[in-house]
Amino acid sequence: SSIVGERKGHNLAFLMSLPISATQYTTAKLLAALGMFLIPWLTLVAGALWLILGSRDLPDGLIPVTLVLVTLPLVGFCVMTCVALVSESEGWAVASTVAVNVSYSFCWTVVASNTALRSGFQSATPVWNTTVLTALGSEFAVIAGLLAITLYLQSRKKDFL
């Protein structure tokens, strides 16, 4: 909302009149948004891992799939932030939020039905098979791609009014 609200409040025109480039503005907005998201997200991830590692009832084999699942909200947040930055439209921001929230149920179903991801659930040690590593790598590749595309599209913009 802070990203989309800049156009509504005419703050963006003021910001772009300062001696900063569109890439610097975009980088600052991305870093600020990611910073605000990563602090509670990393806290929750650390809490989940602490619960698994500290519990005798939960096998450490849950760690890889837990990391795959907790990275999904990070991917979703990046989608929503990048759409808001590029579109500067409240409608597109809301549409991306709805799409991301609906996609979680599909992603959880894919993870739950994937036998290669589930194979290490009951293991006493984490099982880092190729499916887990591919899933994690794909999630982080999507994040990097989204951020790169956003920076590229913002650098090509001519109108910030």
GROMACS .gro file of N, CA and C in nm:
model
  483
    1SER      N    1   0.082  -0.120   0.000
    1SER     CA    2   0.000   0.000   0.000
    1SER      C    3   0.086   0.126   0.000
    2SER      N    4   0.202   0.119   0.065
    2SER     CA    5   0.288   0.239   0.064
    2SER      C    6   0.344   0.265  -0.075
    3ILE      N    7   0.368   0.160  -0.150
    3ILE     CA    8   0.421   0.177  -0.285
    3ILE      C    9   0.315   0.237  -0.377
    4VAL      N   10   0.195   0.180  -0.374
    4VAL     CA   11   0.086   0.229  -0.459
    4VAL      C   12   0.041   0.367  -0.414
    5GLY      N   13   0.045   0.392  -0.284
    5GLY     CA   14   0.000   0.521  -0.230
    5GLY      C   15   0.088   0.638  -0.269
    6GLU      N   16   0.210   0.613  -0.312
    6GLU     CA   17   0.297   0.723  -0.352
    6GLU      C   18   0.246   0.796  -0.475
    7ARG      N   19   0.187   0.723  -0.568
    7ARG     CA   20   0.132   0.788  -0.687
    7ARG      C   21   0.006   0.866  -0.649
    8LYS      N   22  -0.078   0.806  -0.566
    8LYS     CA   23  -0.201   0.873  -0.525
    8LYS      C   24  -0.173   1.003  -0.449
    9GLY      N   25  -0.074   0.997  -0.359
    9GLY     CA   26  -0.041   1.114  -0.279
    9GLY      C   27   0.054   1.210  -0.349
   10HIS      N   28   0.086   1.183  -0.473
   10HIS     CA   29   0.178   1.265  -0.553
   10HIS      C   30   0.317   1.274  -0.489
   11ASN      N   31   0.350   1.176  -0.407
   11ASN     CA   32   0.484   1.171  -0.348
   11ASN      C   33   0.587   1.124  -0.450
   12LEU      N   34   0.544   1.039  -0.543
   12LEU     CA   35   0.635   0.984  -0.640
   12LEU      C   36   0.692   1.094  -0.730
   13ALA      N   37   0.610   1.189  -0.768
   13ALA     CA   38   0.659   1.299  -0.853
   13ALA      C   39   0.768   1.377  -0.779
   14PHE      N   40   0.746   1.401  -0.651
   14PHE     CA   41   0.848   1.470  -0.571
   14PHE      C   42   0.975   1.387  -0.561
   15LEU      N   43   0.960   1.259  -0.531
   15LEU     CA   44   1.077   1.171  -0.517
   15LEU      C   45   1.160   1.167  -0.645
   16MET      N   46   1.092   1.159  -0.758
   16MET     CA   47   1.164   1.149  -0.884
   16MET      C   48   1.223   1.283  -0.928
   17SER      N   49   1.185   1.393  -0.861
   17SER     CA   50   1.248   1.522  -0.891
   17SER      C   51   1.380   1.537  -0.816
   18LEU      N   52   1.404   1.447  -0.721
   18LEU     CA   53   1.531   1.449  -0.648
   18LEU      C   54   1.641   1.389  -0.735
   19PRO      N   55   1.766   1.414  -0.699
   19PRO     CA   56   1.876   1.362  -0.783
   19PRO      C   57   1.901   1.212  -0.761
   20ILE      N   58   1.799   1.131  -0.788
   20ILE     CA   59   1.813   0.986  -0.781
   20ILE      C   60   1.760   0.927  -0.911
   21SER      N   61   1.810   0.813  -0.946
   21SER     CA   62   1.763   0.748  -1.069
   21SER      C   63   1.646   0.656  -1.035
   22ALA      N   64   1.577   0.612  -1.138
   22ALA     CA   65   1.466   0.519  -1.119
   22ALA      C   66   1.517   0.388  -1.059
   23THR      N   67   1.637   0.347  -1.097
   23THR     CA   68   1.695   0.225  -1.042
   23THR      C   69   1.727   0.241  -0.894
   24GLN      N   70   1.779   0.356  -0.855
   24GLN     CA   71   1.806   0.380  -0.713
   24GLN      C   72   1.676   0.382  -0.632
   25TYR      N   73   1.575   0.447  -0.686
   25TYR     CA   74   1.444   0.450  -0.619
   25TYR      C   75   1.389   0.308  -0.604
   26THR      N   76   1.392   0.231  -0.712
   26THR     CA   77   1.339   0.095  -0.710
   26THR      C   78   1.416   0.008  -0.613
   27THR      N   79   1.548   0.019  -0.616
   27THR     CA   80   1.631  -0.059  -0.525
   27THR      C   81   1.599  -0.025  -0.380
   28ALA      N   82   1.585   0.102  -0.351
   28ALA     CA   83   1.553   0.144  -0.214
   28ALA      C   84   1.416   0.090  -0.171
   29LYS      N   85   1.318   0.098  -0.259
   29LYS     CA   86   1.184   0.048  -0.225
   29LYS      C   87   1.186  -0.103  -0.204
   30LEU      N   88   1.256  -0.174  -0.292
   30LEU     CA   89   1.265  -0.320  -0.278
   30LEU      C   90   1.336  -0.358  -0.149
   31LEU      N   91   1.447  -0.293  -0.119
   31LEU     CA   92   1.521  -0.325   0.002
   31LEU      C   93   1.440  -0.292   0.128
   32ALA      N   94   1.370  -0.179   0.126
   32ALA     CA   95   1.288  -0.142   0.241
   32ALA      C   96   1.174  -0.242   0.262
   33ALA      N   97   1.106  -0.276   0.154
   33ALA     CA   98   0.994  -0.370   0.165
   33ALA      C   99   1.043  -0.508   0.208
   34LEU      N  100   1.152  -0.555   0.146
   34LEU     CA  101   1.206  -0.686   0.183
   34LEU      C  102   1.257  -0.686   0.327
   35GLY      N  103   1.318  -0.577   0.369
   35GLY     CA  104   1.366  -0.568   0.507
   35GLY      C  105   1.252  -0.578   0.607
   36MET      N  106   1.143  -0.508   0.578
   36MET     CA  107   1.027  -0.515   0.668
   36MET      C  108   0.964  -0.653   0.669
   37PHE      N  109   0.972  -0.724   0.558
   37PHE     CA  110   0.915  -0.859   0.552
   37PHE      C  111   1.010  -0.961   0.613
   38LEU      N  112   1.139  -0.949   0.584
   38LEU     CA  113   1.234  -1.051   0.625
   38LEU      C  114   1.253  -1.061   0.776
   39ILE      N  115   1.239  -0.951   0.848
   39ILE     CA  116   1.258  -0.958   0.993
   39ILE      C  117   1.158  -1.053   1.059
   40PRO      N  118   1.027  -1.034   1.040
   40PRO     CA  119   0.935  -1.131   1.101
   40PRO      C  120   0.940  -1.269   1.034
   41TRP      N  121   0.966  -1.272   0.902
   41TRP     CA  122   0.971  -1.400   0.832
   41TRP      C  123   1.087  -1.485   0.884
   42LEU      N  124   1.204  -1.426   0.896
   42LEU     CA  125   1.319  -1.501   0.948
   42LEU      C  126   1.298  -1.545   1.092
   43THR      N  127   1.229  -1.462   1.169
   43THR     CA  128   1.196  -1.499   1.307
   43THR      C  129   1.106  -1.622   1.309
   44LEU      N  130   1.005  -1.623   1.223
   44LEU     CA  131   0.915  -1.739   1.216
   44LEU      C  132   0.986  -1.863   1.162
   45VAL      N  133   1.072  -1.846   1.064
   45VAL     CA  134   1.148  -1.960   1.010
   45VAL      C  135   1.238  -2.017   1.120
   46ALA      N  136   1.308  -1.930   1.191
   46ALA     CA  137   1.394  -1.976   1.300
   46ALA      C  138   1.312  -2.046   1.408
   47GLY      N  139   1.193  -1.994   1.438
   47GLY     CA  140   1.105  -2.058   1.536
   47GLY      C  141   1.061  -2.196   1.491
   48ALA      N  142   1.026  -2.209   1.363
   48ALA     CA  143   0.984  -2.340   1.311
   48ALA      C  144   1.098  -2.440   1.318
   49LEU      N  145   1.216  -2.397   1.278
   49LEU     CA  146   1.332  -2.486   1.283
   49LEU      C  147   1.368  -2.522   1.427
   50TRP      N  148   1.357  -2.426   1.516
   50TRP     CA  149   1.384  -2.450   1.659
   50TRP      C  150   1.286  -2.552   1.715
   51LEU      N  151   1.158  -2.541   1.676
   51LEU     CA  152   1.059  -2.638   1.722
   51LEU      C  153   1.090  -2.779   1.672
   52ILE      N  154   1.129  -2.789   1.547
   52ILE     CA  155   1.161  -2.922   1.491
   52ILE      C  156   1.286  -2.979   1.559
   53LEU      N  157   1.391  -2.897   1.568
   53LEU     CA  158   1.517  -2.946   1.624
   53LEU      C  159   1.509  -2.971   1.774
   54GLY      N  160   1.422  -2.895   1.841
   54GLY     CA  161   1.411  -2.908   1.986
   54GLY      C  162   1.310  -3.012   2.033
   55SER      N  163   1.237  -3.068   1.941
   55SER     CA  164   1.133  -3.164   1.978
   55SER      C  165   1.180  -3.307   1.955
   56ARG      N  166   1.153  -3.391   2.050
   56ARG     CA  167   1.184  -3.533   2.033
   56ARG      C  168   1.076  -3.602   1.950
   57ASP      N  169   0.958  -3.541   1.944
   57ASP     CA  170   0.847  -3.602   1.872
   57ASP      C  171   0.848  -3.571   1.722
   58LEU      N  172   0.918  -3.466   1.684
   58LEU     CA  173   0.924  -3.428   1.542
   58LEU      C  174   1.058  -3.470   1.482
   59PRO      N  175   1.055  -3.546   1.374
   59PRO     CA  176   1.181  -3.590   1.312
   59PRO      C  177   1.248  -3.474   1.236
   60ASP      N  178   1.380  -3.474   1.236
   60ASP     CA  179   1.455  -3.370   1.165
   60ASP      C  180   1.434  -3.378   1.014
   61GLY      N  181   1.377  -3.486   0.967
   61GLY     CA  182   1.345  -3.501   0.826
   61GLY      C  183   1.241  -3.400   0.777
   62LEU      N  184   1.174  -3.334   0.869
   62LEU     CA  185   1.076  -3.230   0.832
   62LEU      C  186   1.143  -3.100   0.788
   63ILE      N  187   1.269  -3.082   0.820
   63ILE     CA  188   1.337  -2.955   0.792
   63ILE      C  189   1.337  -2.919   0.644
   64PRO      N  190   1.377  -3.008   0.553
   64PRO     CA  191   1.379  -2.967   0.411
   64PRO      C  192   1.243  -2.923   0.357
   65VAL      N  193   1.139  -3.001   0.383
   65VAL     CA  194   1.007  -2.963   0.331
   65VAL      C  195   0.954  -2.839   0.402
   66THR      N  196   0.991  -2.821   0.527
   66THR     CA  197   0.952  -2.698   0.598
   66THR      C  198   1.014  -2.577   0.529
   67LEU      N  199   1.140  -2.587   0.492
   67LEU     CA  200   1.206  -2.476   0.424
   67LEU      C  201   1.143  -2.448   0.287
   68VAL      N  202   1.103  -2.554   0.218
   68VAL     CA  203   1.034  -2.535   0.090
   68VAL      C  204   0.902  -2.461   0.112
   69LEU      N  205   0.828  -2.502   0.214
   69LEU     CA  206   0.697  -2.441   0.240
   69LEU      C  207   0.707  -2.298   0.293
   70VAL      N  208   0.805  -2.271   0.380
   70VAL     CA  209   0.814  -2.135   0.435
   70VAL      C  210   0.871  -2.036   0.335
   71THR      N  211   0.934  -2.086   0.229
   71THR     CA  212   0.986  -1.995   0.126
   71THR      C  213   0.875  -1.948   0.032
   72LEU      N  214   0.765  -2.022   0.028
   72LEU     CA  215   0.653  -1.982  -0.059
   72LEU      C  216   0.599  -1.843  -0.024
   73PRO      N  217   0.578  -1.808   0.104
   73PRO     CA  218   0.532  -1.671   0.132
   73PRO      C  219   0.634  -1.564   0.092
   74LEU      N  220   0.763  -1.597   0.097
   74LEU     CA  221   0.864  -1.502   0.050
   74LEU      C  222   0.851  -1.478  -0.099
   75VAL      N  223   0.829  -1.585  -0.174
   75VAL     CA  224   0.807  -1.572  -0.318
   75VAL      C  225   0.681  -1.489  -0.343
   76GLY      N  226   0.574  -1.521  -0.272
   76GLY     CA  227   0.449  -1.446  -0.288
   76GLY      C  228   0.464  -1.299  -0.256
   77PHE      N  229   0.539  -1.270  -0.149
   77PHE     CA  230   0.561  -1.129  -0.114
   77PHE      C  231   0.637  -1.057  -0.225
   78CYS      N  232   0.736  -1.123  -0.282
   78CYS     CA  233   0.812  -1.062  -0.391
   78CYS      C  234   0.723  -1.037  -0.512
   79VAL      N  235   0.634  -1.131  -0.542
   79VAL     CA  236   0.540  -1.111  -0.654
   79VAL      C  237   0.455  -0.987  -0.627
   80MET      N  238   0.396  -0.978  -0.510
   80MET     CA  239   0.308  -0.865  -0.479
   80MET      C  240   0.384  -0.732  -0.479
   81THR      N  241   0.504  -0.730  -0.424
   81THR     CA  242   0.583  -0.607  -0.420
   81THR      C  243   0.625  -0.564  -0.559
   82CYS      N  244   0.669  -0.659  -0.640
   82CYS     CA  245   0.713  -0.625  -0.775
   82CYS      C  246   0.597  -0.576  -0.861
   83VAL      N  247   0.482  -0.639  -0.849
   83VAL     CA  248   0.365  -0.594  -0.924
   83VAL      C  249   0.325  -0.453  -0.881
   84ALA      N  250   0.327  -0.427  -0.751
   84ALA     CA  251   0.291  -0.293  -0.703
   84ALA      C  252   0.389  -0.188  -0.753
   85LEU      N  253   0.518  -0.220  -0.753
   85LEU     CA  254   0.618  -0.123  -0.800
   85LEU      C  255   0.605  -0.095  -0.949
   86VAL      N  256   0.588  -0.200  -1.028
   86VAL     CA  257   0.584  -0.181  -1.173
   86VAL      C  258   0.452  -0.120  -1.217
   87SER      N  259   0.342  -0.168  -1.163
   87SER     CA  260   0.210  -0.120  -1.209
   87SER      C  261   0.169   0.011  -1.145
   88GLU      N  262   0.210   0.033  -1.021
   88GLU     CA  263   0.167   0.151  -0.943
   88GLU      C  264   0.015   0.162  -0.942
   89SER      N  265  -0.052   0.050  -0.948
   89SER     CA  266  -0.196   0.045  -0.956
   89SER      C  267  -0.252  -0.034  -0.838
   90GLU      N  268  -0.349   0.023  -0.772
   90GLU     CA  269  -0.412  -0.045  -0.659
   90GLU      C  270  -0.484  -0.171  -0.707
   91GLY      N  271  -0.546  -0.165  -0.822
   91GLY     CA  272  -0.617  -0.280  -0.877
   91GLY      C  273  -0.524  -0.397  -0.904
   92TRP      N  274  -0.409  -0.370  -0.967
   92TRP     CA  275  -0.313  -0.477  -0.993
   92TRP      C  276  -0.252  -0.530  -0.863
   93ALA      N  277  -0.230  -0.441  -0.768
   93ALA     CA  278  -0.175  -0.486  -0.639
   93ALA      C  279  -0.272  -0.579  -0.568
   94VAL      N  280  -0.400  -0.544  -0.569
   94VAL     CA  281  -0.502  -0.629  -0.507
   94VAL      C  282  -0.514  -0.761  -0.583
   95ALA      N  283  -0.514  -0.755  -0.716
   95ALA     CA  284  -0.525  -0.876  -0.798
   95ALA      C  285  -0.407  -0.970  -0.772
   96SER      N  286  -0.287  -0.915  -0.759
   96SER     CA  287  -0.170  -1.000  -0.733
   96SER      C  288  -0.178  -1.059  -0.593
   97THR      N  289  -0.230  -0.985  -0.497
   97THR     CA  290  -0.246  -1.036  -0.362
   97THR      C  291  -0.345  -1.152  -0.359
   98VAL      N  292  -0.456  -1.136  -0.428
   98VAL     CA  293  -0.556  -1.244  -0.435
   98VAL      C  294  -0.496  -1.366  -0.504
   99ALA      N  295  -0.428  -1.345  -0.616
   99ALA     CA  296  -0.368  -1.456  -0.690
   99ALA      C  297  -0.265  -1.531  -0.605
  100VAL      N  298  -0.182  -1.457  -0.534
  100VAL     CA  299  -0.081  -1.520  -0.449
  100VAL      C  300  -0.147  -1.599  -0.337
  101ASN      N  301  -0.246  -1.540  -0.273
  101ASN     CA  302  -0.312  -1.610  -0.162
  101ASN      C  303  -0.385  -1.735  -0.208
  102VAL      N  304  -0.445  -1.732  -0.325
  102VAL     CA  305  -0.513  -1.850  -0.379
  102VAL      C  306  -0.410  -1.956  -0.418
  103SER      N  307  -0.295  -1.913  -0.468
  103SER     CA  308  -0.194  -2.008  -0.514
  103SER      C  309  -0.135  -2.093  -0.402
  104TYR      N  310  -0.140  -2.043  -0.278
  104TYR     CA  311  -0.084  -2.121  -0.168
  104TYR      C  312  -0.150  -2.257  -0.154
  105SER      N  313  -0.282  -2.264  -0.170
  105SER     CA  314  -0.349  -2.393  -0.155
  105SER      C  315  -0.303  -2.491  -0.263
  106PHE      N  316  -0.279  -2.442  -0.383
  106PHE     CA  317  -0.228  -2.529  -0.489
  106PHE      C  318  -0.085  -2.574  -0.460
  107CYS      N  319  -0.003  -2.483  -0.414
  107CYS     CA  320   0.136  -2.517  -0.383
  107CYS      C  321   0.144  -2.619  -0.271
  108TRP      N  322   0.064  -2.602  -0.167
  108TRP     CA  323   0.064  -2.698  -0.056
  108TRP      C  324   0.018  -2.835  -0.106
  109THR      N  325  -0.078  -2.837  -0.196
  109THR     CA  326  -0.126  -2.964  -0.250
  109THR      C  327  -0.016  -3.032  -0.331
  110VAL      N  328   0.057  -2.956  -0.411
  110VAL     CA  329   0.168  -3.012  -0.489
  110VAL      C  330   0.275  -3.068  -0.396
  111VAL      N  331   0.310  -2.994  -0.293
  111VAL     CA  332   0.412  -3.040  -0.200
  111VAL      C  333   0.365  -3.165  -0.126
  112ALA      N  334   0.241  -3.164  -0.080
  112ALA     CA  335   0.187  -3.278  -0.004
  112ALA      C  336   0.175  -3.404  -0.090
  113SER      N  337   0.149  -3.387  -0.218
  113SER     CA  338   0.132  -3.504  -0.305
  113SER      C  339   0.262  -3.552  -0.369
  114ASN      N  340   0.369  -3.478  -0.352
  114ASN     CA  341   0.497  -3.515  -0.412
  114ASN      C  342   0.570  -3.614  -0.322
  115THR      N  343   0.580  -3.737  -0.369
  115THR     CA  344   0.642  -3.842  -0.286
  115THR      C  345   0.791  -3.817  -0.262
  116ALA      N  346   0.858  -3.753  -0.355
  116ALA     CA  347   1.001  -3.725  -0.336
  116ALA      C  348   1.022  -3.623  -0.224
  117LEU      N  349   0.932  -3.525  -0.213
  117LEU     CA  350   0.942  -3.428  -0.104
  117LEU      C  351   0.904  -3.491   0.030
  118ARG      N  352   0.806  -3.578   0.027
  118ARG     CA  353   0.758  -3.641   0.151
  118ARG      C  354   0.845  -3.757   0.196
  119SER      N  355   0.933  -3.805   0.112
  119SER     CA  356   1.008  -3.927   0.143
  119SER      C  357   1.093  -3.916   0.270
  120GLY      N  358   1.139  -3.799   0.303
  120GLY     CA  359   1.225  -3.784   0.420
  120GLY      C  360   1.155  -3.739   0.546
  121PHE      N  361   1.023  -3.729   0.545
  121PHE     CA  362   0.948  -3.680   0.661
  121PHE      C  363   0.988  -3.750   0.792
  122GLN      N  364   0.991  -3.880   0.790
  122GLN     CA  365   1.013  -3.957   0.913
  122GLN      C  366   1.159  -3.985   0.942
  123SER      N  367   1.248  -3.931   0.860
  123SER     CA  368   1.390  -3.955   0.878
  123SER      C  369   1.443  -3.883   1.002
  124ALA      N  370   1.539  -3.944   1.070
  124ALA     CA  371   1.599  -3.882   1.188
  124ALA      C  372   1.692  -3.767   1.150
  125THR      N  373   1.734  -3.764   1.023
  125THR     CA  374   1.819  -3.656   0.974
  125THR      C  375   1.754  -3.595   0.850
  126PRO      N  376   1.783  -3.469   0.822
  126PRO     CA  377   1.727  -3.407   0.702
  126PRO      C  378   1.773  -3.478   0.575
  127VAL      N  379   1.680  -3.496   0.482
  127VAL     CA  380   1.711  -3.561   0.354
  127VAL      C  381   1.708  -3.453   0.246
  128TRP      N  382   1.826  -3.418   0.196
  128TRP     CA  383   1.839  -3.313   0.094
  128TRP      C  384   1.850  -3.378  -0.043
  129ASN      N  385   1.738  -3.433  -0.090
  129ASN     CA  386   1.740  -3.498  -0.222
  129ASN      C  387   1.729  -3.393  -0.333
  130THR      N  388   1.739  -3.438  -0.457
  130THR     CA  389   1.739  -3.343  -0.569
  130THR      C  390   1.606  -3.269  -0.581
  131THR      N  391   1.497  -3.333  -0.543
  131THR     CA  392   1.366  -3.266  -0.551
  131THR      C  393   1.359  -3.149  -0.455
  132VAL      N  394   1.406  -3.168  -0.333
  132VAL     CA  395   1.407  -3.060  -0.234
  132VAL      C  396   1.498  -2.947  -0.280
  133LEU      N  397   1.616  -2.982  -0.325
  133LEU     CA  398   1.711  -2.879  -0.370
  133LEU      C  399   1.661  -2.806  -0.494
  134THR      N  400   1.593  -2.879  -0.583
  134THR     CA  401   1.536  -2.816  -0.702
  134THR      C  402   1.423  -2.720  -0.663
  135ALA      N  403   1.340  -2.763  -0.569
  135ALA     CA  404   1.229  -2.677  -0.525
  135ALA      C  405   1.283  -2.549  -0.461
  136LEU      N  406   1.379  -2.563  -0.370
  136LEU     CA  407   1.437  -2.445  -0.305
  136LEU      C  408   1.510  -2.357  -0.406
  137GLY      N  409   1.586  -2.418  -0.495
  137GLY     CA  410   1.656  -2.342  -0.598
  137GLY      C  411   1.561  -2.269  -0.690
  138SER      N  412   1.450  -2.334  -0.724
  138SER     CA  413   1.350  -2.272  -0.811
  138SER      C  414   1.285  -2.152  -0.741
  139GLU      N  415   1.255  -2.167  -0.614
  139GLU     CA  416   1.194  -2.056  -0.541
  139GLU      C  417   1.287  -1.935  -0.538
  140PHE      N  418   1.414  -1.958  -0.507
  140PHE     CA  419   1.508  -1.846  -0.502
  140PHE      C  420   1.540  -1.792  -0.641
  141ALA      N  421   1.534  -1.876  -0.744
  141ALA     CA  422   1.552  -1.828  -0.881
  141ALA      C  423   1.435  -1.739  -0.923
  142VAL      N  424   1.314  -1.777  -0.884
  142VAL     CA  425   1.196  -1.694  -0.914
  142VAL      C  426   1.209  -1.559  -0.845
  143ILE      N  427   1.253  -1.560  -0.719
  143ILE     CA  428   1.272  -1.433  -0.647
  143ILE      C  429   1.375  -1.346  -0.718
  144ALA      N  430   1.488  -1.402  -0.752
  144ALA     CA  431   1.593  -1.325  -0.822
  144ALA      C  432   1.542  -1.274  -0.956
  145GLY      N  433   1.470  -1.357  -1.029
  145GLY     CA  434   1.414  -1.316  -1.157
  145GLY      C  435   1.314  -1.203  -1.143
  146LEU      N  436   1.226  -1.214  -1.044
  146LEU     CA  437   1.127  -1.107  -1.021
  146LEU      C  438   1.195  -0.974  -0.989
  147LEU      N  439   1.295  -0.979  -0.903
  147LEU     CA  440   1.365  -0.855  -0.866
  147LEU      C  441   1.440  -0.797  -0.986
  148ALA      N  442   1.502  -0.883  -1.066
  148ALA     CA  443   1.574  -0.835  -1.185
  148ALA      C  444   1.478  -0.774  -1.287
  149ILE      N  445   1.366  -0.840  -1.311
  149ILE     CA  446   1.268  -0.789  -1.407
  149ILE      C  447   1.211  -0.656  -1.358
  150THR      N  448   1.184  -0.647  -1.228
  150THR     CA  449   1.132  -0.522  -1.172
  150THR      C  450   1.232  -0.409  -1.190
  151LEU      N  451   1.357  -0.433  -1.159
  151LEU     CA  452   1.459  -0.330  -1.177
  151LEU      C  453   1.471  -0.289  -1.324
  152TYR      N  454   1.464  -0.387  -1.412
  152TYR     CA  455   1.473  -0.357  -1.555
  152TYR      C  456   1.354  -0.273  -1.602
  153LEU      N  457   1.233  -0.316  -1.568
  153LEU     CA  458   1.114  -0.244  -1.612
  153LEU      C  459   1.109  -0.103  -1.553
  154GLN      N  460   1.149  -0.089  -1.428
  154GLN     CA  461   1.149   0.044  -1.367
  154GLN      C  462   1.254   0.135  -1.432
  155SER      N  463   1.367   0.078  -1.472
  155SER     CA  464   1.471   0.160  -1.535
  155SER      C  465   1.429   0.209  -1.673
  156ARG      N  466   1.332   0.141  -1.735
  156ARG     CA  467   1.285   0.178  -1.868
  156ARG      C  468   1.170   0.279  -1.863
  157LYS      N  469   1.113   0.303  -1.744
  157LYS     CA  470   1.001   0.396  -1.733
  157LYS      C  471   1.045   0.538  -1.762
  158LYS      N  472   0.958   0.609  -1.829
  158LYS     CA  473   0.986   0.749  -1.861
  158LYS      C  474   0.896   0.842  -1.782
  159ASP      N  475   0.778   0.792  -1.741
  159ASP     CA  476   0.678   0.875  -1.674
  159ASP      C  477   0.661   0.831  -1.528
  160PHE      N  478   0.687   0.922  -1.436
  160PHE     CA  479   0.667   0.893  -1.295
  160PHE      C  480   0.564   0.989  -1.234
  161LEU      N  481   0.491   1.058  -1.318
  161LEU     CA  482   0.392   1.153  -1.266
  161LEU      C  483   0.256   1.093  -1.254
   0.00000   0.00000   0.00000
